[in-house]
Short mmCIF file of C-alpha atoms and ligand atoms in Angstrom, two decimals:
data_model
loop_
_atom_site.label_atom_id
_atom_site.label_comp_id
_atom_site.label_asym_id
_atom_site.label_seq_id
_atom_site.Cartn_x
_atom_site.Cartn_y
_atom_site.Cartn_z
CA MET A 171 0.04 -0.01 -0.17
CA SER A 172 1.49 3.32 -0.71
CA GLY A 173 1.17 6.38 1.61
CA ILE A 174 -1.41 7.99 -0.74
CA LYS A 175 -3.68 5.11 -1.88
CA PRO A 176 -5.65 4.20 1.49
CA VAL A 177 -7.58 1.04 0.19
CA ARG A 178 -5.41 -2.18 0.61
CA ARG A 179 -6.52 -4.40 -2.39
CA TRP A 180 -5.44 -4.12 -5.83
CA GLN A 181 -8.11 -4.27 -8.43
CA PRO A 182 -7.45 -5.04 -12.10
CA ALA A 183 -7.37 -2.17 -14.51
CA PHE A 184 -9.97 -1.91 -17.24
CA TYR A 185 -9.22 -2.45 -20.83
CA PRO A 186 -10.55 -0.50 -23.84
CA PHE A 187 -13.12 -2.18 -26.28
CA LYS A 188 -11.41 -1.45 -29.49
CA ARG A 189 -7.69 -1.39 -30.41
CA GLU A 190 -6.47 2.26 -29.84
CA LYS A 191 -3.37 3.68 -31.75
CA PHE A 192 0.00 2.97 -30.49
CA HIS A 193 0.74 6.55 -28.81
CA ARG A 194 -2.48 6.15 -27.12
CA ARG A 195 -1.79 2.65 -25.89
CA LEU A 196 1.69 4.04 -24.90
CA LEU A 197 0.01 6.82 -22.90
CA ALA A 198 -2.53 4.58 -21.17
CA LYS A 199 0.23 2.21 -19.97
CA THR A 200 2.09 5.03 -18.59
CA GLU A 201 -0.92 6.54 -16.96
CA LEU A 202 -1.69 3.37 -15.38
CA LEU A 203 2.02 2.80 -14.06
CA ILE A 204 1.88 6.24 -12.36
CA LYS A 205 -1.77 6.48 -11.29
CA GLY A 206 -2.35 2.88 -10.32
CA PRO A 207 -0.02 2.67 -7.41
CA LEU A 208 -0.48 6.69 -6.41
CA PHE A 209 -4.33 6.45 -6.40
CA GLY A 210 -5.70 3.24 -7.07
CA CYS A 211 -6.64 4.05 -10.63
CA ARG A 212 -8.21 1.30 -12.48
CA MET A 213 -8.48 3.13 -15.83
CA CYS A 214 -12.12 3.75 -16.03
CA GLY A 215 -11.18 6.51 -18.44
CA ASN A 216 -13.87 8.87 -16.97
CA CYS A 217 -11.23 10.44 -14.31
CA LEU A 218 -12.86 11.96 -11.19
CA LEU A 219 -9.99 12.10 -8.79
CA GLN A 220 -9.90 15.76 -8.36
CA GLU A 221 -13.43 15.56 -6.81
CA THR A 222 -12.82 12.50 -4.80
CA ALA A 223 -9.88 13.66 -2.71
CA PHE A 224 -7.32 11.82 -5.18
CA ILE A 225 -8.66 8.28 -4.32
CA CYS A 226 -10.03 6.54 -7.21
CA PRO A 227 -13.68 5.46 -6.33
CA MET A 228 -13.75 2.78 -8.61
CA GLU A 229 -12.08 0.30 -6.19
CA CYS A 230 -15.70 0.42 -4.53
CA PRO A 231 -17.00 -3.06 -5.64
CA LYS A 232 -20.49 -1.47 -6.55
CA GLY A 233 -18.73 1.01 -8.53
CA MET A 234 -20.38 3.95 -6.33
CA ARG A 235 -19.18 7.16 -7.98
CA ASN A 236 -21.30 9.60 -5.77
CA GLY A 237 -20.71 8.53 -2.22
CA PRO A 238 -20.87 5.44 0.01
CA CYS A 239 -23.74 2.98 0.02
CA GLY A 240 -25.63 2.20 3.30
CA GLY A 241 -23.57 -0.78 4.07
CA VAL A 242 -20.33 0.43 5.52
CA THR A 243 -19.80 -1.68 8.42
CA PRO A 244 -19.36 0.11 12.07
CA SER A 245 -15.65 -0.53 11.54
CA LYS A 246 -15.90 1.41 8.44
CA ARG A 247 -15.09 -1.67 6.08
CA CYS A 248 -16.79 -2.62 3.00
CA TYR A 249 -19.53 -5.15 3.66
CA VAL A 250 -18.79 -6.73 0.39
CA ASP A 251 -15.24 -7.62 1.36
CA GLU A 252 -14.87 -6.75 5.12
CA THR A 253 -10.96 -7.41 4.60
CA ARG A 254 -10.85 -3.85 3.22
CA ARG A 255 -11.69 -0.31 4.32
CA CYS A 256 -14.89 1.24 2.36
CA VAL A 257 -13.27 3.40 -0.25
CA TRP A 258 -15.86 6.16 0.02
CA TYR A 259 -15.41 6.47 3.70
CA CYS A 260 -11.52 6.94 2.98
CA ILE A 261 -12.52 9.57 0.48
CA TYR A 262 -14.84 11.40 2.92
CA GLU A 263 -12.17 11.30 5.90
CA ARG A 264 -9.60 12.98 3.47
CA ALA A 265 -11.92 15.46 1.77
CA LEU A 266 -12.92 16.32 5.44
CA LYS A 267 -9.28 16.65 6.51
CA LYS A 268 -8.30 19.01 3.38
CA GLY A 269 -11.66 21.00 3.88
CA ARG A 270 -12.69 19.86 0.59
CA GLU A 271 -15.98 18.29 1.64
CA GLU A 272 -18.30 20.50 -0.46
CA LYS A 273 -16.69 19.17 -3.63
CA LEU A 274 -18.36 15.77 -2.89
CA LEU A 275 -21.82 17.53 -3.62
CA GLU A 276 -21.20 17.56 -7.26
CA VAL A 277 -23.32 14.92 -8.99
CA LEU A 278 -20.81 12.83 -11.10
CA PRO A 279 -21.93 11.02 -14.29
CA PRO A 280 -21.76 7.36 -14.93
CA LEU A 281 -19.20 5.95 -17.00
CA ASP A 282 -19.07 6.90 -20.64
CA TRP A 283 -18.02 3.28 -21.66
CA GLU A 284 -16.43 4.56 -25.17
CA LYS A 285 -13.57 5.79 -22.99
CA VAL A 286 -13.31 3.01 -20.35
CA GLY A 287 -9.69 1.63 -20.20
CA THR A 288 -8.20 4.64 -22.55
CA GLU A 289 -5.78 7.46 -21.37
CA THR A 290 -7.13 10.75 -20.17
CA TRP A 291 -3.98 12.79 -20.03
CA GLY A 292 -4.34 13.79 -23.82
CA GLU A 293 -7.60 15.19 -23.13
CA VAL A 294 -6.34 17.20 -20.19
CA VAL A 295 -3.63 18.50 -22.43
CA ARG A 296 -6.02 19.45 -25.17
CA GLN A 297 -8.41 21.47 -22.85
CA ILE A 298 -5.27 23.09 -21.34
CA GLN A 299 -4.55 24.14 -24.75
CA LYS A 300 -8.21 25.56 -25.44
CA THR A 301 -7.74 27.71 -22.20
CA GLY A 302 -4.13 28.84 -23.17
CA THR A 303 -1.45 27.04 -21.81
CA ALA A 304 0.38 30.05 -20.56
CA LYS A 305 -2.78 31.57 -18.99
CA PHE A 306 -3.47 28.03 -17.42
CA ILE A 307 -0.01 27.98 -15.70
CA LYS A 308 -0.37 31.81 -14.59
CA ASP A 309 -3.81 31.25 -13.18
CA ILE A 310 -2.95 27.89 -11.37
CA LEU A 311 0.08 29.75 -9.87
CA SER A 312 -1.81 32.70 -8.83
CA LYS A 313 -2.81 33.55 -5.36
CA ASP A 314 -6.52 34.48 -6.39
CA LYS A 315 -8.40 31.79 -5.32
CA ASP A 316 -11.61 32.41 -7.51
CA ARG A 317 -9.35 32.72 -10.70
CA LYS A 318 -7.47 29.56 -9.84
CA SER A 319 -10.75 27.50 -9.53
CA LYS A 320 -12.41 29.09 -12.57
CA THR A 321 -9.27 28.05 -14.63
CA TRP A 322 -9.06 24.88 -12.97
CA ASP A 323 -12.78 24.12 -13.67
CA SER A 324 -12.45 25.34 -17.32
CA VAL A 325 -10.26 22.21 -17.89
CA PHE A 326 -11.32 19.57 -15.69
CA LYS A 327 -14.86 20.29 -15.01
CA THR A 328 -15.54 20.17 -19.04
CA ILE A 329 -13.87 16.79 -19.02
CA ARG A 330 -15.64 15.33 -16.03
CA GLN A 331 -19.08 16.69 -16.72
CA PRO A 332 -19.83 15.93 -20.50
CA ASP A 333 -22.73 17.83 -22.32
CA TRP A 334 -25.11 14.91 -21.79
CA TRP A 335 -24.73 15.13 -17.92
CA GLN A 336 -23.97 18.66 -16.68
CA GLY A 337 -24.05 17.60 -12.98
CA ASP A 338 -23.56 20.20 -10.30
CA SER A 339 -23.90 20.79 -6.79
CA ASP A 340 -26.84 22.90 -6.55
CA TYR A 341 -30.44 22.22 -5.30
CA HIS A 342 -32.92 21.89 -8.20
CA ALA A 343 -36.45 22.29 -6.80
CA PRO A 344 -39.14 20.10 -8.71
CA GLY A 345 -40.44 21.96 -11.72
CA TYR A 346 -44.30 21.32 -11.30
CA GLN A 347 -46.95 22.64 -8.74
CA GLU A 348 -49.55 20.13 -8.24
CA PRO A 349 -48.58 16.92 -5.95
CA VAL A 350 -48.55 13.82 -8.45
CA SER A 351 -49.59 11.35 -5.69
CA GLU A 352 -51.40 10.95 -2.69
CA LEU A 353 -48.16 10.44 -0.80
CA GLU A 354 -46.66 13.51 -2.03
CA ARG A 355 -50.02 15.67 -1.27
CA ARG A 356 -50.18 14.32 2.45
CA LEU A 357 -46.31 14.78 3.05
CA ARG A 358 -46.93 18.48 1.55
CA SER A 359 -49.71 19.16 3.77
CA ARG A 360 -47.65 18.06 6.86
CA GLU A 361 -49.71 15.15 7.84
CA PHE A 362 -47.41 12.43 9.83
CA VAL A 363 -47.87 9.65 6.99
CA VAL A 364 -47.48 5.88 7.38
CA ALA A 365 -46.15 3.84 4.46
CA THR A 366 -45.42 0.15 4.76
CA GLU A 367 -43.72 -2.55 2.69
CA VAL A 368 -45.45 -5.58 1.48
CA THR A 369 -43.14 -8.36 0.54
CA PRO A 370 -43.38 -9.61 -3.16
CA PRO A 371 -44.24 -13.19 -3.62
CA LEU A 372 -42.04 -16.01 -4.84
CA SER A 373 -44.26 -17.16 -7.27
CA ALA A 374 -46.33 -16.02 -10.24
CA ASN A 375 -49.65 -16.23 -7.97
CA VAL A 376 -50.85 -12.85 -6.72
CA GLU A 377 -53.48 -14.32 -4.37
CA LYS A 378 -51.45 -13.82 -1.04
CA LEU A 379 -49.87 -10.41 -2.47
CA ALA A 380 -53.58 -9.05 -2.88
CA LYS A 381 -54.63 -10.29 0.55
CA ASP A 382 -51.56 -8.62 2.26
CA ILE A 383 -52.35 -5.39 0.29
CA GLU A 384 -55.96 -5.29 1.37
CA LEU A 385 -54.79 -6.19 5.05
CA VAL A 386 -52.61 -2.99 5.25
CA LYS A 387 -54.68 -0.89 3.14
CA PRO A 388 -56.88 0.82 5.56
CA TYR A 389 -54.04 1.99 7.64
CA VAL A 390 -51.27 3.32 5.25
CA THR A 391 -50.72 5.99 2.55
CA ALA A 392 -48.57 3.91 0.19
CA VAL A 393 -47.10 0.59 -0.10
CA ASN A 394 -43.45 -0.32 -1.09
CA PHE A 395 -42.64 -2.98 -3.10
CA THR A 396 -39.02 -4.07 -2.91
CA ASP A 397 -36.91 -4.84 -6.05
CA SER A 398 -35.58 -8.41 -4.90
CA SER A 399 -34.05 -7.34 -1.54
CA SER A 400 -30.96 -9.20 -0.36
CA ALA A 401 -30.36 -9.89 -4.14
CA ARG A 402 -33.11 -12.66 -3.96
CA PRO A 403 -35.45 -12.64 -6.97
CA ARG A 404 -39.05 -12.30 -6.32
CA MET A 405 -41.99 -10.69 -8.38
CA SER A 406 -40.83 -7.67 -9.86
CA SER A 407 -41.84 -4.21 -8.08
CA ILE A 408 -43.29 -3.15 -11.23
CA ALA A 409 -45.61 -6.04 -11.26
CA CYS A 410 -46.56 -5.69 -7.80
CA SER A 411 -47.13 -1.98 -7.84
CA LYS A 412 -49.65 -2.72 -10.63
CA VAL A 413 -51.67 -5.05 -8.46
CA ALA A 414 -51.60 -2.56 -5.87
CA HIS A 415 -52.91 0.40 -8.12
CA ASP A 416 -55.49 -2.20 -9.33
CA LEU A 417 -56.68 -2.67 -5.60
CA ASN A 418 -56.87 1.15 -5.09
CA VAL A 419 -53.77 1.42 -2.98
CA GLU A 420 -51.12 3.73 -3.99
CA PRO A 421 -47.79 1.92 -4.71
CA VAL A 422 -44.19 3.10 -4.11
CA LEU A 423 -41.87 1.36 -6.81
CA GLN A 424 -38.48 0.63 -5.70
CA ILE A 425 -35.84 0.50 -8.21
CA ALA A 426 -32.44 -1.02 -7.33
CA ALA A 427 -29.33 0.15 -9.38
CA ARG A 428 -27.81 -3.27 -8.78
CA ASP A 429 -30.18 -4.62 -11.56
CA THR A 430 -30.55 -1.62 -13.76
CA THR A 431 -29.02 -0.19 -16.66
CA ARG A 432 -29.40 3.28 -17.83
CA THR A 433 -31.38 2.23 -20.86
CA GLY A 434 -33.78 -0.23 -18.99
CA LEU A 435 -34.24 2.60 -16.21
CA GLN A 436 -35.48 5.22 -18.86
CA ALA A 437 -37.52 2.58 -20.74
CA ASP A 438 -39.35 1.67 -17.50
CA ILE A 439 -40.07 5.15 -16.25
CA VAL A 440 -41.70 6.32 -19.67
CA GLY A 441 -43.91 3.40 -18.99
CA VAL A 442 -44.80 3.45 -15.26
CA ASN A 443 -47.44 6.31 -15.21
CA GLU A 444 -49.67 4.35 -17.53
CA LEU A 445 -49.67 1.56 -14.71
CA GLY A 446 -50.66 4.21 -12.08
CA ILE A 447 -47.23 4.41 -10.58
CA PHE A 448 -46.02 7.87 -9.73
CA ASN A 449 -43.79 7.26 -6.35
CA VAL A 450 -40.43 5.77 -7.30
CA LEU A 451 -37.73 5.01 -4.59
CA CYS A 452 -34.02 4.93 -6.23
CA ILE A 453 -31.68 2.58 -4.11
CA SER A 454 -28.44 1.02 -4.87
CA GLY A 455 -29.79 -2.65 -3.57
CA ASP A 456 -27.88 -5.04 -1.74
CA SER A 457 -24.66 -6.58 -3.18
CA THR A 458 -25.15 -10.00 -4.93
CA LYS A 459 -22.70 -10.93 -2.10
CA VAL A 460 -25.65 -11.25 0.41
CA GLY A 461 -27.90 -13.00 -2.05
CA PRO A 462 -27.89 -16.82 -2.86
CA SER A 463 -25.44 -19.07 -5.00
CA PRO A 464 -24.37 -18.81 -7.65
CA MET A 465 -23.42 -15.24 -7.26
CA GLY A 466 -24.10 -12.48 -9.96
CA SER A 467 -21.83 -9.98 -11.09
CA MET A 468 -20.03 -8.10 -7.90
CA ASN A 469 -18.56 -5.78 -9.97
CA LEU A 470 -19.65 -2.25 -11.21
CA LEU A 471 -23.20 -0.86 -11.34
CA ASP A 472 -24.05 0.85 -14.58
CA ILE A 473 -25.81 3.63 -12.72
CA ASP A 474 -25.80 4.63 -9.05
CA SER A 475 -28.75 5.69 -7.11
CA VAL A 476 -27.63 9.47 -7.15
CA GLN A 477 -27.40 9.19 -10.79
CA MET A 478 -30.64 7.38 -11.16
CA LEU A 479 -32.08 10.61 -9.23
CA TRP A 480 -30.31 13.01 -11.39
CA LEU A 481 -31.58 11.42 -14.69
CA LEU A 482 -35.30 10.72 -13.70
CA ARG A 483 -35.39 14.31 -12.19
CA ARG A 484 -34.37 15.61 -15.59
CA MET A 485 -36.56 13.42 -17.60
CA ARG A 486 -39.44 14.87 -15.57
CA ASP A 487 -38.65 18.37 -15.34
CA GLU A 488 -36.67 19.21 -18.37
CA GLY A 489 -38.06 16.20 -20.62
CA ILE A 490 -34.89 14.99 -21.93
CA TYR A 491 -33.52 11.56 -22.06
CA LEU A 492 -29.73 10.84 -21.10
CA ASP A 493 -28.80 11.01 -24.89
CA GLY A 494 -30.29 14.44 -25.19
CA ARG A 495 -33.59 13.41 -27.08
CA LYS A 496 -36.58 15.68 -26.23
CA MET A 497 -39.71 13.91 -24.73
CA LYS A 498 -43.02 15.21 -25.91
CA ASN A 499 -44.71 14.01 -22.65
CA GLN A 500 -42.70 14.03 -19.59
CA PRO A 501 -43.19 11.38 -16.80
CA LYS A 502 -44.88 12.61 -13.71
CA LEU A 503 -42.58 11.46 -10.71
CA PHE A 504 -42.50 11.81 -6.88
CA LEU A 505 -38.71 10.82 -6.43
CA GLY A 506 -37.43 9.10 -3.11
CA ALA A 507 -34.27 7.85 -2.01
CA ALA A 508 -32.95 5.45 0.75
CA SER A 509 -30.85 6.96 3.88
CA SER A 510 -28.91 4.87 6.37
CA PRO A 511 -28.53 7.82 9.00
CA PHE A 512 -26.19 5.56 11.08
CA ALA A 513 -24.03 4.27 8.25
CA ALA A 514 -21.24 7.11 8.97
CA GLU A 515 -20.71 10.00 11.24
CA PRO A 516 -23.83 12.26 11.15
CA ASN A 517 -21.69 15.17 9.29
CA LEU A 518 -20.61 12.63 6.83
CA GLN A 519 -23.93 11.14 6.09
CA ALA A 520 -25.48 14.27 5.87
CA ILE A 521 -23.23 15.07 2.74
CA LYS A 522 -24.36 12.08 0.98
CA ASP A 523 -28.13 12.72 1.68
CA HIS A 524 -27.78 16.48 0.97
CA LYS A 525 -26.29 15.32 -2.46
CA LYS A 526 -29.33 13.15 -2.78
CA VAL A 527 -31.72 15.89 -2.20
CA ASN A 528 -29.95 18.13 -4.71
CA ALA A 529 -29.93 15.34 -7.32
CA GLY A 530 -33.62 14.91 -6.84
CA ALA A 531 -34.74 13.29 -3.88
CA GLN A 532 -38.23 14.52 -2.47
CA PHE A 533 -38.56 11.99 0.24
CA PHE A 534 -36.29 9.64 2.09
CA GLN A 535 -37.27 6.43 3.61
CA THR A 536 -34.72 5.20 6.17
CA ASN A 537 -33.20 2.08 7.11
CA ILE A 538 -34.63 0.39 10.04
CA ILE A 539 -33.89 2.41 13.17
CA PHE A 540 -33.65 1.27 16.91
CA GLU A 541 -31.95 4.08 18.47
CA PRO A 542 -34.25 7.13 17.81
CA GLU A 543 -31.90 9.42 19.80
CA ARG A 544 -29.12 8.89 17.35
CA LEU A 545 -31.25 10.72 14.83
CA ASP A 546 -30.68 14.12 16.25
CA PRO A 547 -27.19 14.78 15.25
CA TRP A 548 -27.87 13.73 11.81
CA LEU A 549 -31.11 15.94 11.44
CA GLU A 550 -29.22 18.66 12.75
CA GLN A 551 -26.47 18.25 10.18
CA LEU A 552 -29.08 18.20 7.39
CA ASP A 553 -30.60 21.10 8.79
CA LYS A 554 -27.37 23.18 8.90
CA ARG A 555 -26.85 22.28 5.16
CA GLY A 556 -30.42 23.74 4.42
CA ALA A 557 -31.44 20.23 3.12
CA LEU A 558 -34.07 19.09 5.88
CA ASP A 559 -36.88 21.68 4.56
CA LYS A 560 -36.51 20.34 1.23
CA VAL A 561 -37.06 16.69 1.65
CA HIS A 562 -39.49 14.52 3.47
CA ILE A 563 -38.18 11.99 5.95
CA LEU A 564 -40.06 8.67 6.74
CA ILE A 565 -38.20 6.77 9.42
CA GLY A 566 -37.81 2.92 9.09
CA VAL A 567 -39.34 1.12 11.92
CA ALA A 568 -39.48 -2.60 12.31
CA PRO A 569 -41.55 -4.69 14.89
CA LEU A 570 -39.49 -7.62 15.77
CA LYS A 571 -41.26 -10.82 15.98
CA SER A 572 -38.53 -12.76 17.85
CA TYR A 573 -34.92 -12.78 19.25
CA LYS A 574 -33.80 -14.77 16.24
CA VAL A 575 -35.32 -12.06 13.86
CA ALA A 576 -33.31 -9.40 15.96
CA GLN A 577 -30.14 -11.38 15.66
CA TYR A 578 -30.48 -11.77 11.80
CA LEU A 579 -30.97 -8.14 11.44
CA HIS A 580 -28.05 -7.25 13.45
CA MET A 581 -25.77 -9.76 12.05
CA LYS A 582 -26.81 -10.22 8.46
CA VAL A 583 -28.41 -7.16 7.08
CA PRO A 584 -25.98 -4.47 5.88
CA GLY A 585 -26.54 -0.97 7.69
CA ILE A 586 -28.86 -2.21 10.49
CA PHE A 587 -27.46 -2.20 13.97
CA LEU A 588 -29.57 -3.14 17.31
CA PRO A 589 -28.24 -1.76 20.63
CA GLU A 590 -27.47 -4.18 23.48
CA ASN A 591 -30.55 -3.39 25.36
CA ILE A 592 -33.03 -4.18 22.42
CA LEU A 593 -31.26 -7.53 21.68
CA LYS A 594 -31.59 -8.34 25.57
CA ARG A 595 -35.14 -7.53 25.71
CA MET A 596 -36.06 -9.54 22.84
CA GLU A 597 -33.98 -12.43 24.37
CA ARG A 598 -35.67 -12.31 27.56
CA ALA A 599 -39.10 -12.01 25.95
CA GLY A 600 -38.94 -15.67 24.76
CA ASP A 601 -42.50 -16.69 23.56
CA ARG A 602 -43.68 -13.16 24.22
CA GLY A 603 -41.37 -11.93 21.27
CA PRO A 604 -43.96 -10.56 19.10
CA GLU A 605 -45.48 -8.44 21.93
CA GLU A 606 -42.25 -7.12 23.02
CA GLY A 607 -41.34 -6.39 19.27
CA ILE A 608 -44.58 -4.38 18.90
CA LEU A 609 -43.65 -2.37 22.38
CA ILE A 610 -40.36 -1.55 21.08
CA ALA A 611 -41.74 -0.48 17.71
CA LEU A 612 -44.46 1.79 19.62
CA GLU A 613 -41.74 3.40 21.81
CA ILE A 614 -39.43 4.29 18.79
CA ILE A 615 -42.40 5.77 16.99
CA ASP A 616 -43.53 7.78 20.18
CA SER A 617 -40.14 9.20 20.30
CA ILE A 618 -39.57 10.22 16.86
CA LYS A 619 -43.20 11.51 16.26
CA ASN A 620 -42.43 14.97 17.27
CA LYS A 621 -38.79 15.61 15.92
CA LYS A 622 -38.15 18.41 13.54
CA GLY A 623 -37.89 17.14 9.99
CA ILE A 624 -39.69 13.78 10.42
CA ASN A 625 -42.82 13.71 8.53
CA GLY A 626 -43.87 9.94 8.96
CA ILE A 627 -42.81 6.31 9.52
CA HIS A 628 -42.08 3.42 7.02
CA LEU A 629 -43.29 0.12 8.72
CA MET A 630 -41.15 -2.55 7.53
CA THR A 631 -43.17 -5.72 8.82
CA LEU A 632 -40.63 -8.29 7.26
CA GLY A 633 -43.56 -10.25 6.24
CA TRP A 634 -45.66 -9.73 9.19
CA GLU A 635 -48.24 -7.55 7.40
CA ALA A 636 -51.06 -8.14 10.10
CA VAL A 637 -48.99 -6.06 12.64
CA VAL A 638 -49.76 -2.87 10.78
CA GLU A 639 -53.31 -2.43 11.99
CA ARG A 640 -52.16 -2.87 15.63
CA ILE A 641 -49.16 -0.48 15.39
CA SER A 642 -51.06 2.02 13.55
CA LYS A 643 -54.00 1.94 16.07
CA ASP A 644 -51.70 1.83 19.17
CA ALA A 645 -49.53 4.48 18.13
CA GLY A 646 -52.69 6.83 17.52
CA LEU A 647 -51.69 7.11 13.48
CA HIS A 648 -55.04 5.94 12.51
CA PRO A 649 -57.75 8.35 12.83
S1 SF4 B 808 -19.96 -1.34 -1.74
FE1 SF4 B 808 -20.53 0.31 0.03
S2 SF4 B 808 -19.35 -0.31 1.65
FE2 SF4 B 808 -18.32 -1.21 0.04
S3 SF4 B 808 -16.66 0.32 -0.88
FE3 SF4 B 808 -18.61 0.64 -1.97
S4 SF4 B 808 -19.72 2.39 -0.81
FE4 SF4 B 808 -18.32 1.32 0.50
#
């Protein structure tokens, strides 16, 4: 490990898809020889090093290009491979040390695979020549910070933000007035909202699914359908959402970046309004590492969850496809994202969540929370950043059915942590497990109900749909 590259494991470099000219191949080899050991560069050909504290984010097994996923372990290791540190955590730490954390807000583009495996230095030289080599050197050496950063950006931002992406660090308010869904309407009118999750079936029969949807229908505003959670295939979220819509229940379509390509995402979104789907939750999705064997690709995502938000927001508000084609009719979307408030220190976690809000997230559904008091510093950080009043937050609450379930969540599910006292309560409860689990959930709801910035709960029943009625009534959330 060099002193500069903080992640332990060396991963192989990418190669171009077509044979390059000799001088470009030579340049690429030289670039790899220097940037590899120094920065962990894998020659993605779409270099972002200036924005990622000079640590290559392509060492993340999920290929996240816009910040960490929610699965960082408590010791800040990568949940896909615990023998190494989370590369994004390293990027955040270094950016913070150098006072460059605001740089992390820029929404960075997905890979342009035309460039993968090719050199980038040639492009830098061409851009410098365009700006004027003498001017570039003079400005970069200048003491005037503004001038320096303007000239730097004229070269590097032009390269990393191609015309088809144009990502930035700013907030973009939704470009429409009337709420597109009941979930959005209620959240805007400051009601304390209850959403839940119904587990998609394992087979092609929707009888049980319909029964579960009917069971929760009177008590919730919207129902989420997971997109093959834990990388285990089930009925698709789109199909379940359609079933819910036909039963007059408002669906939240979950889309996991893990199984999504940029083409597939845009195609699906053009069609979902026709199926009565307007709420869309963009998540990165569990790595195939936590799924069953044989394991699917553990390498790069085509598009990460922040990029999904940016792309869908632009389709909705600007009516453009990623390739720049104009749409005649824009999709109506209420866009959501997942948040894992305890995955990193509150100030770091708030950077990632702020970025999601800027990219287009209008609501958050958080990971399951068992320590409500730990939410305060995270909410304060979001508030400090001016992001809290731009997003509606639904806190993930799960009634535990048994000690076994509690242990499973704690040990096996990335990003979920149960404190010792809850584990002990569930262990002591024995056969009274379900009742104790409900009591714990009610206590959590009670303590978050009046927190500033929290707009509702997302009840994750883990297949125990019948509990929604009891919790919603006992928590006083059912009028
Ligand atoms: S997969 Fe998640 S935990 Fe692992 S390096 Fe990437 S962002 Fe970090």
